[in-house]
Amino acid sequence: MKTYSFTPQGVCAKQITFAIDEQGKLHDVRFIGGCPGNLSAIGKLLEGADPKNVAVLLKGNDCGGRGTSCADQLAIALNDALAEQ
């Protein structure tokens, strides 16, 4: 299982970490900073999910007119990780 760390831009979270296992499934999604209840729930909901599908689902999600969100930043991080594989 490979672990990734991403520094988001334009959101309250300061760091996003996650892992992708050998079968290509997402694990241990964690946000440092941001809205703890919502972001903890996102991590639980995404456990074992396909990162490609997650990236498509969350891409473009906006928070308060910022043009991005923690979820959108996770989509960017996932796409970066998938491109790296």
mmCIF file with all atom_site columns, C-alpha atoms in Angstrom:
data_model
loop_
_atom_site.group_PDB
_atom_site.id
_atom_site.type_symbol
_atom_site.label_atom_id
_atom_site.label_alt_id
_atom_site.label_comp_id
_atom_site.label_asym_id
_atom_site.label_entity_id
_atom_site.label_seq_id
_atom_site.pdbx_PDB_ins_code
_atom_site.Cartn_x
_atom_site.Cartn_y
_atom_site.Cartn_z
_atom_site.occupancy
_atom_site.B_iso_or_equiv
_atom_site.pdbx_formal_charge
_atom_site.auth_seq_id
_atom_site.auth_comp_id
_atom_site.auth_asym_id
_atom_site.auth_atom_id
_atom_site.pdbx_PDB_model_num
ATOM 1  C CA . MET A 1 1  ? 0.000   0.000  0.000   1.00 0.00 ? 1  MET A CA 1
ATOM 2  C CA . LYS A 1 2  ? 1.398   3.383  -0.982  1.00 0.00 ? 2  LYS A CA 1
ATOM 3  C CA . THR A 1 3  ? 0.692   6.463  1.143   1.00 0.00 ? 3  THR A CA 1
ATOM 4  C CA . TYR A 1 4  ? 0.325   9.938  -0.339  1.00 0.00 ? 4  TYR A CA 1
ATOM 5  C CA . SER A 1 5  ? 0.434   13.395 1.196   1.00 0.00 ? 5  SER A CA 1
ATOM 6  C CA . PHE A 1 6  ? -0.965  16.505 -0.477  1.00 0.00 ? 6  PHE A CA 1
ATOM 7  C CA . THR A 1 7  ? -0.916  20.174 0.555   1.00 0.00 ? 7  THR A CA 1
ATOM 8  C CA . PRO A 1 8  ? -4.269  21.674 -0.475  1.00 0.00 ? 8  PRO A CA 1
ATOM 9  C CA . GLN A 1 9  ? -4.672  25.244 -1.716  1.00 0.00 ? 9  GLN A CA 1
ATOM 10 C CA . GLY A 1 10 ? -7.452  27.737 -0.931  1.00 0.00 ? 10 GLY A CA 1
ATOM 11 C CA . VAL A 1 11 ? -9.149  25.685 1.818   1.00 0.00 ? 11 VAL A CA 1
ATOM 12 C CA . CYS A 1 12 ? -9.044  25.372 5.597   1.00 0.00 ? 12 CYS A CA 1
ATOM 13 C CA . ALA A 1 13 ? -7.412  21.926 5.613   1.00 0.00 ? 13 ALA A CA 1
ATOM 14 C CA . LYS A 1 14 ? -3.618  22.106 5.733   1.00 0.00 ? 14 LYS A CA 1
ATOM 15 C CA . GLN A 1 15 ? -2.825  18.550 4.645   1.00 0.00 ? 15 GLN A CA 1
ATOM 16 C CA . ILE A 1 16 ? -4.556  15.562 3.049   1.00 0.00 ? 16 ILE A CA 1
ATOM 17 C CA . THR A 1 17 ? -3.187  12.046 3.389   1.00 0.00 ? 17 THR A CA 1
ATOM 18 C CA . PHE A 1 18 ? -4.464  8.774  1.964   1.00 0.00 ? 18 PHE A CA 1
ATOM 19 C CA . ALA A 1 19 ? -3.298  5.384  0.768   1.00 0.00 ? 19 ALA A CA 1
ATOM 20 C CA . ILE A 1 20 ? -4.002  3.336  -2.337  1.00 0.00 ? 20 ILE A CA 1
ATOM 21 C CA . ASP A 1 21 ? -3.583  -0.420 -1.999  1.00 0.00 ? 21 ASP A CA 1
ATOM 22 C CA . GLU A 1 22 ? -2.323  -2.968 -4.509  1.00 0.00 ? 22 GLU A CA 1
ATOM 23 C CA . GLN A 1 23 ? -5.874  -3.526 -5.786  1.00 0.00 ? 23 GLN A CA 1
ATOM 24 C CA . GLY A 1 24 ? -6.259  0.205  -6.462  1.00 0.00 ? 24 GLY A CA 1
ATOM 25 C CA . LYS A 1 25 ? -8.615  0.888  -3.524  1.00 0.00 ? 25 LYS A CA 1
ATOM 26 C CA . LEU A 1 26 ? -8.573  4.017  -1.368  1.00 0.00 ? 26 LEU A CA 1
ATOM 27 C CA . HIS A 1 27 ? -7.804  3.840  2.370   1.00 0.00 ? 27 HIS A CA 1
ATOM 28 C CA . ASP A 1 28 ? -7.095  6.044  5.391   1.00 0.00 ? 28 ASP A CA 1
ATOM 29 C CA . VAL A 1 29 ? -8.275  9.374  3.933   1.00 0.00 ? 29 VAL A CA 1
ATOM 30 C CA . ARG A 1 30 ? -7.409  12.031 6.517   1.00 0.00 ? 30 ARG A CA 1
ATOM 31 C CA . PHE A 1 31 ? -7.601  15.811 6.513   1.00 0.00 ? 31 PHE A CA 1
ATOM 32 C CA . ILE A 1 32 ? -5.496  17.897 8.877   1.00 0.00 ? 32 ILE A CA 1
ATOM 33 C CA . GLY A 1 33 ? -7.413  21.070 9.682   1.00 0.00 ? 33 GLY A CA 1
ATOM 34 C CA . GLY A 1 34 ? -10.738 22.060 8.191   1.00 0.00 ? 34 GLY A CA 1
ATOM 35 C CA . CYS A 1 35 ? -14.188 20.981 9.420   1.00 0.00 ? 35 CYS A CA 1
ATOM 36 C CA . PRO A 1 36 ? -13.395 17.922 11.548  1.00 0.00 ? 36 PRO A CA 1
ATOM 37 C CA . GLY A 1 37 ? -16.845 16.315 11.573  1.00 0.00 ? 37 GLY A CA 1
ATOM 38 C CA . ASN A 1 38 ? -17.461 16.607 7.839   1.00 0.00 ? 38 ASN A CA 1
ATOM 39 C CA . LEU A 1 39 ? -13.946 15.663 6.817   1.00 0.00 ? 39 LEU A CA 1
ATOM 40 C CA . SER A 1 40 ? -13.825 12.689 9.163   1.00 0.00 ? 40 SER A CA 1
ATOM 41 C CA . ALA A 1 41 ? -17.109 11.493 7.649   1.00 0.00 ? 41 ALA A CA 1
ATOM 42 C CA . ILE A 1 42 ? -15.700 11.845 4.118   1.00 0.00 ? 42 ILE A CA 1
ATOM 43 C CA . GLY A 1 43 ? -12.783 9.619  5.101   1.00 0.00 ? 43 GLY A CA 1
ATOM 44 C CA . LYS A 1 44 ? -15.139 6.954  6.482   1.00 0.00 ? 44 LYS A CA 1
ATOM 45 C CA . LEU A 1 45 ? -17.402 7.059  3.429   1.00 0.00 ? 45 LEU A CA 1
ATOM 46 C CA . LEU A 1 46 ? -14.499 6.678  1.013   1.00 0.00 ? 46 LEU A CA 1
ATOM 47 C CA . GLU A 1 47 ? -12.825 3.696  2.712   1.00 0.00 ? 47 GLU A CA 1
ATOM 48 C CA . GLY A 1 48 ? -12.257 1.003  0.079   1.00 0.00 ? 48 GLY A CA 1
ATOM 49 C CA . ALA A 1 49 ? -13.596 3.136  -2.789  1.00 0.00 ? 49 ALA A CA 1
ATOM 50 C CA . ASP A 1 50 ? -12.162 3.403  -6.280  1.00 0.00 ? 50 ASP A CA 1
ATOM 51 C CA . PRO A 1 51 ? -10.044 6.594  -6.309  1.00 0.00 ? 51 PRO A CA 1
ATOM 52 C CA . LYS A 1 52 ? -10.871 7.295  -9.974  1.00 0.00 ? 52 LYS A CA 1
ATOM 53 C CA . ASN A 1 53 ? -14.586 7.329  -9.225  1.00 0.00 ? 53 ASN A CA 1
ATOM 54 C CA . VAL A 1 54 ? -14.057 9.441  -6.110  1.00 0.00 ? 54 VAL A CA 1
ATOM 55 C CA . ALA A 1 55 ? -12.067 12.019 -8.083  1.00 0.00 ? 55 ALA A CA 1
ATOM 56 C CA . VAL A 1 56 ? -14.831 12.317 -10.687 1.00 0.00 ? 56 VAL A CA 1
ATOM 57 C CA . LEU A 1 57 ? -17.502 12.598 -8.000  1.00 0.00 ? 57 LEU A CA 1
ATOM 58 C CA . LEU A 1 58 ? -15.746 15.277 -5.917  1.00 0.00 ? 58 LEU A CA 1
ATOM 59 C CA . LYS A 1 59 ? -14.073 17.358 -8.649  1.00 0.00 ? 59 LYS A CA 1
ATOM 60 C CA . GLY A 1 60 ? -15.411 20.910 -8.793  1.00 0.00 ? 60 GLY A CA 1
ATOM 61 C CA . ASN A 1 61 ? -17.209 20.818 -5.429  1.00 0.00 ? 61 ASN A CA 1
ATOM 62 C CA . ASP A 1 62 ? -17.208 24.418 -4.124  1.00 0.00 ? 62 ASP A CA 1
ATOM 63 C CA . CYS A 1 63 ? -17.085 25.686 -0.538  1.00 0.00 ? 63 CYS A CA 1
ATOM 64 C CA . GLY A 1 64 ? -18.469 29.153 0.105   1.00 0.00 ? 64 GLY A CA 1
ATOM 65 C CA . GLY A 1 65 ? -17.616 30.583 -3.316  1.00 0.00 ? 65 GLY A CA 1
ATOM 66 C CA . ARG A 1 66 ? -13.903 29.788 -3.012  1.00 0.00 ? 66 ARG A CA 1
ATOM 67 C CA . GLY A 1 67 ? -13.854 27.955 -6.321  1.00 0.00 ? 67 GLY A CA 1
ATOM 68 C CA . THR A 1 68 ? -12.632 24.839 -4.520  1.00 0.00 ? 68 THR A CA 1
ATOM 69 C CA . SER A 1 69 ? -13.251 22.833 -1.365  1.00 0.00 ? 69 SER A CA 1
ATOM 70 C CA . CYS A 1 70 ? -11.528 20.181 0.702   1.00 0.00 ? 70 CYS A CA 1
ATOM 71 C CA . ALA A 1 71 ? -13.393 17.574 -1.369  1.00 0.00 ? 71 ALA A CA 1
ATOM 72 C CA . ASP A 1 72 ? -12.259 19.216 -4.624  1.00 0.00 ? 72 ASP A CA 1
ATOM 73 C CA . GLN A 1 73 ? -8.697  19.330 -3.314  1.00 0.00 ? 73 GLN A CA 1
ATOM 74 C CA . LEU A 1 74 ? -8.927  15.617 -2.506  1.00 0.00 ? 74 LEU A CA 1
ATOM 75 C CA . ALA A 1 75 ? -10.004 15.013 -6.122  1.00 0.00 ? 75 ALA A CA 1
ATOM 76 C CA . ILE A 1 76 ? -6.910  16.903 -7.312  1.00 0.00 ? 76 ILE A CA 1
ATOM 77 C CA . ALA A 1 77 ? -4.706  14.899 -4.941  1.00 0.00 ? 77 ALA A CA 1
ATOM 78 C CA . LEU A 1 78 ? -6.197  11.620 -6.134  1.00 0.00 ? 78 LEU A CA 1
ATOM 79 C CA . ASN A 1 79 ? -5.693  12.529 -9.788  1.00 0.00 ? 79 ASN A CA 1
ATOM 80 C CA . ASP A 1 80 ? -2.062  13.453 -9.019  1.00 0.00 ? 80 ASP A CA 1
ATOM 81 C CA . ALA A 1 81 ? -1.526  10.141 -7.232  1.00 0.00 ? 81 ALA A CA 1
ATOM 82 C CA . LEU A 1 82 ? -3.131  8.147  -10.048 1.00 0.00 ? 82 LEU A CA 1
ATOM 83 C CA . ALA A 1 83 ? -0.980  9.928  -12.639 1.00 0.00 ? 83 ALA A CA 1
ATOM 84 C CA . GLU A 1 84 ? 2.090   9.057  -10.570 1.00 0.00 ? 84 GLU A CA 1
ATOM 85 C CA . GLN A 1 85 ? 1.293   5.316  -10.564 1.00 0.00 ? 85 GLN A CA 1
#
